[in-house]
Each structure stands twice: as structure tokens, then as C-alpha cells.
PDB file of C-alpha atoms in Angstrom:
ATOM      1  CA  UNK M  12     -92.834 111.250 -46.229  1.00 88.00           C
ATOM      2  CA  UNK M  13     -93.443 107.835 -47.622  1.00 90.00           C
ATOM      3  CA  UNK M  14     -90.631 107.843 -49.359  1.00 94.00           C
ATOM      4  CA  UNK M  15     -88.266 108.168 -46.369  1.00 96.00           C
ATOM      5  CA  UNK M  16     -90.576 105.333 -44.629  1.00 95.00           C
ATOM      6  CA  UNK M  17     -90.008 103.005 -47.450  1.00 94.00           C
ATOM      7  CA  UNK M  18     -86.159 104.377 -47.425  1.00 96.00           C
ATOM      8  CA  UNK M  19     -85.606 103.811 -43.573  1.00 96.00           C
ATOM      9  CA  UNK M  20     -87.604 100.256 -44.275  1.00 95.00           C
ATOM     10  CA  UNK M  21     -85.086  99.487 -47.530  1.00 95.00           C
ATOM     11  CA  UNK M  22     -81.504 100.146 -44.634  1.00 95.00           C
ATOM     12  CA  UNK M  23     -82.997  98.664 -41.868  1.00 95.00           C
ATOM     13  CA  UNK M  24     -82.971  95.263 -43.950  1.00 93.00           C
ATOM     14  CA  UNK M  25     -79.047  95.667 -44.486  1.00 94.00           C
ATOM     15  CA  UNK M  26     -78.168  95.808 -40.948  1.00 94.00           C
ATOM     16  CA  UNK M  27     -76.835  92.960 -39.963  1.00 93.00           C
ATOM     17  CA  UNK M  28     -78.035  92.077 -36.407  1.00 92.00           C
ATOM     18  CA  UNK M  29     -75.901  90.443 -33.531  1.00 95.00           C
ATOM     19  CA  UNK M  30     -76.254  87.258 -32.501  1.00 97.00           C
ATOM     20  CA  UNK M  31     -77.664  86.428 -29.294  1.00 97.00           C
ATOM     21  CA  UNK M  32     -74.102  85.041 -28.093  1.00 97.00           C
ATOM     22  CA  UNK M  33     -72.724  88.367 -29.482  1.00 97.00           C
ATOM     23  CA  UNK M  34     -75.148  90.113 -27.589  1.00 97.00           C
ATOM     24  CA  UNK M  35     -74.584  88.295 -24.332  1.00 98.00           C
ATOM     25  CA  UNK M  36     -70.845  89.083 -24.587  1.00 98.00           C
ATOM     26  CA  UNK M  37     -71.287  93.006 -25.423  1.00 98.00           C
ATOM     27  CA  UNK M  38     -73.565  92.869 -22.396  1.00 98.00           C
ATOM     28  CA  UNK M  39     -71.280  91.277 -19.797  1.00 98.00           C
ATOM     29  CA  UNK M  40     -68.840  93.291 -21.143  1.00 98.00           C
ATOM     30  CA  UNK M  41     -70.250  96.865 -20.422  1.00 98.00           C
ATOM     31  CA  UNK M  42     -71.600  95.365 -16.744  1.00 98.00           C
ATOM     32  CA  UNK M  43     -67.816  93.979 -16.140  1.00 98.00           C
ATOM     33  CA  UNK M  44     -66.611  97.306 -17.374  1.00 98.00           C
ATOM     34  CA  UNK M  45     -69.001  99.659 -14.796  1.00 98.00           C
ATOM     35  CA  UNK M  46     -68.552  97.646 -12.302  1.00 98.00           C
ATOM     36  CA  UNK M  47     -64.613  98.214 -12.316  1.00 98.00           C
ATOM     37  CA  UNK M  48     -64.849 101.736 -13.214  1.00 98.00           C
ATOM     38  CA  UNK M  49     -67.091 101.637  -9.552  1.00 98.00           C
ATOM     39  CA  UNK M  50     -64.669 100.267  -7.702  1.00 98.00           C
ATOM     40  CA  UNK M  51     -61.615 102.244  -8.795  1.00 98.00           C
ATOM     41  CA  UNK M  52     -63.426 105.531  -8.861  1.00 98.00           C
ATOM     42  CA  UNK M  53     -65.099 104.594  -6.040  1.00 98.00           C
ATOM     43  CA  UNK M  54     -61.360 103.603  -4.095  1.00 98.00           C
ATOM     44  CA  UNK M  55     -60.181 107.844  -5.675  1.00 98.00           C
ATOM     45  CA  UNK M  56     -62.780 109.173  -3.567  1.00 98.00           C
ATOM     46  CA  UNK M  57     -61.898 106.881  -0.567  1.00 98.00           C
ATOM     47  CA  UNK M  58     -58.498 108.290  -0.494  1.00 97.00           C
ATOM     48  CA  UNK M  59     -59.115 111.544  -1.537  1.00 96.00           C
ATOM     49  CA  UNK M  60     -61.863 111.596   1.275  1.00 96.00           C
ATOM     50  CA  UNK M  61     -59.759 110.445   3.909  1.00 95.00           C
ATOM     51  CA  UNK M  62     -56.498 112.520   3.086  1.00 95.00           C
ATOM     52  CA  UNK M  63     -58.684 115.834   3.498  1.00 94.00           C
ATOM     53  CA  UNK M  64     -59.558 114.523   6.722  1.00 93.00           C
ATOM     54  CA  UNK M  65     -55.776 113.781   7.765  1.00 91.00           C
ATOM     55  CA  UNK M  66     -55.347 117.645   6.339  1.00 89.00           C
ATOM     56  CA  UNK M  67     -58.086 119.316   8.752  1.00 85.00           C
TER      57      UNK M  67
END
């Protein structure tokens, strides 16, 4: 058990870590992204919705 503590320990050291710019930008990034996947899927069930409606 130590031995995979002191493993985990030895790779977590060779990660290299993003920067807190790089960060930012991955961040604003996924928001940006969900927010337009929102919207479109959002404007599917809009017209999808209201052509049923035309239908009945």
C-alpha cells in the first residue's frame, strides 16, 4: 500500500499543471460552449414543440 502512495506521489510530480491563463481559457471555453449548445437545443425543441401543435 505504501508503495502505490509513494508511486501515485512519484506521477503526480510529472504532471505538468495549467497555467492560470490556460485555465481561464479552458473555462470560458466550456461555459461559451453550453451556453450555445442551450440555445440551439433549446431553439429544436421550440420548433419541434410548436409544429406538433400546428399538427393537432
Amino acid at each position: 500500500m505504501i508503495k502505490f502512495f509513494k508511486s501515485v506521489v512519484h506521477e503526480m510530480k510529472l504532471v505538468t499543471w495549467p497555467t492560470p491563463k490556460q485555465n481561464r481559457r479552458d473555462t470560458i471555453t466550456v461555459i461559451v460552449t453550453s451556453i450555445l449548445f442551450a440555445v440551439y437545443l433549446g431553439a429544436l425543441d421550440w420548433v419541434f414543440t410548436s409544429l406538433i401543435q400546428m399538427v393537432m
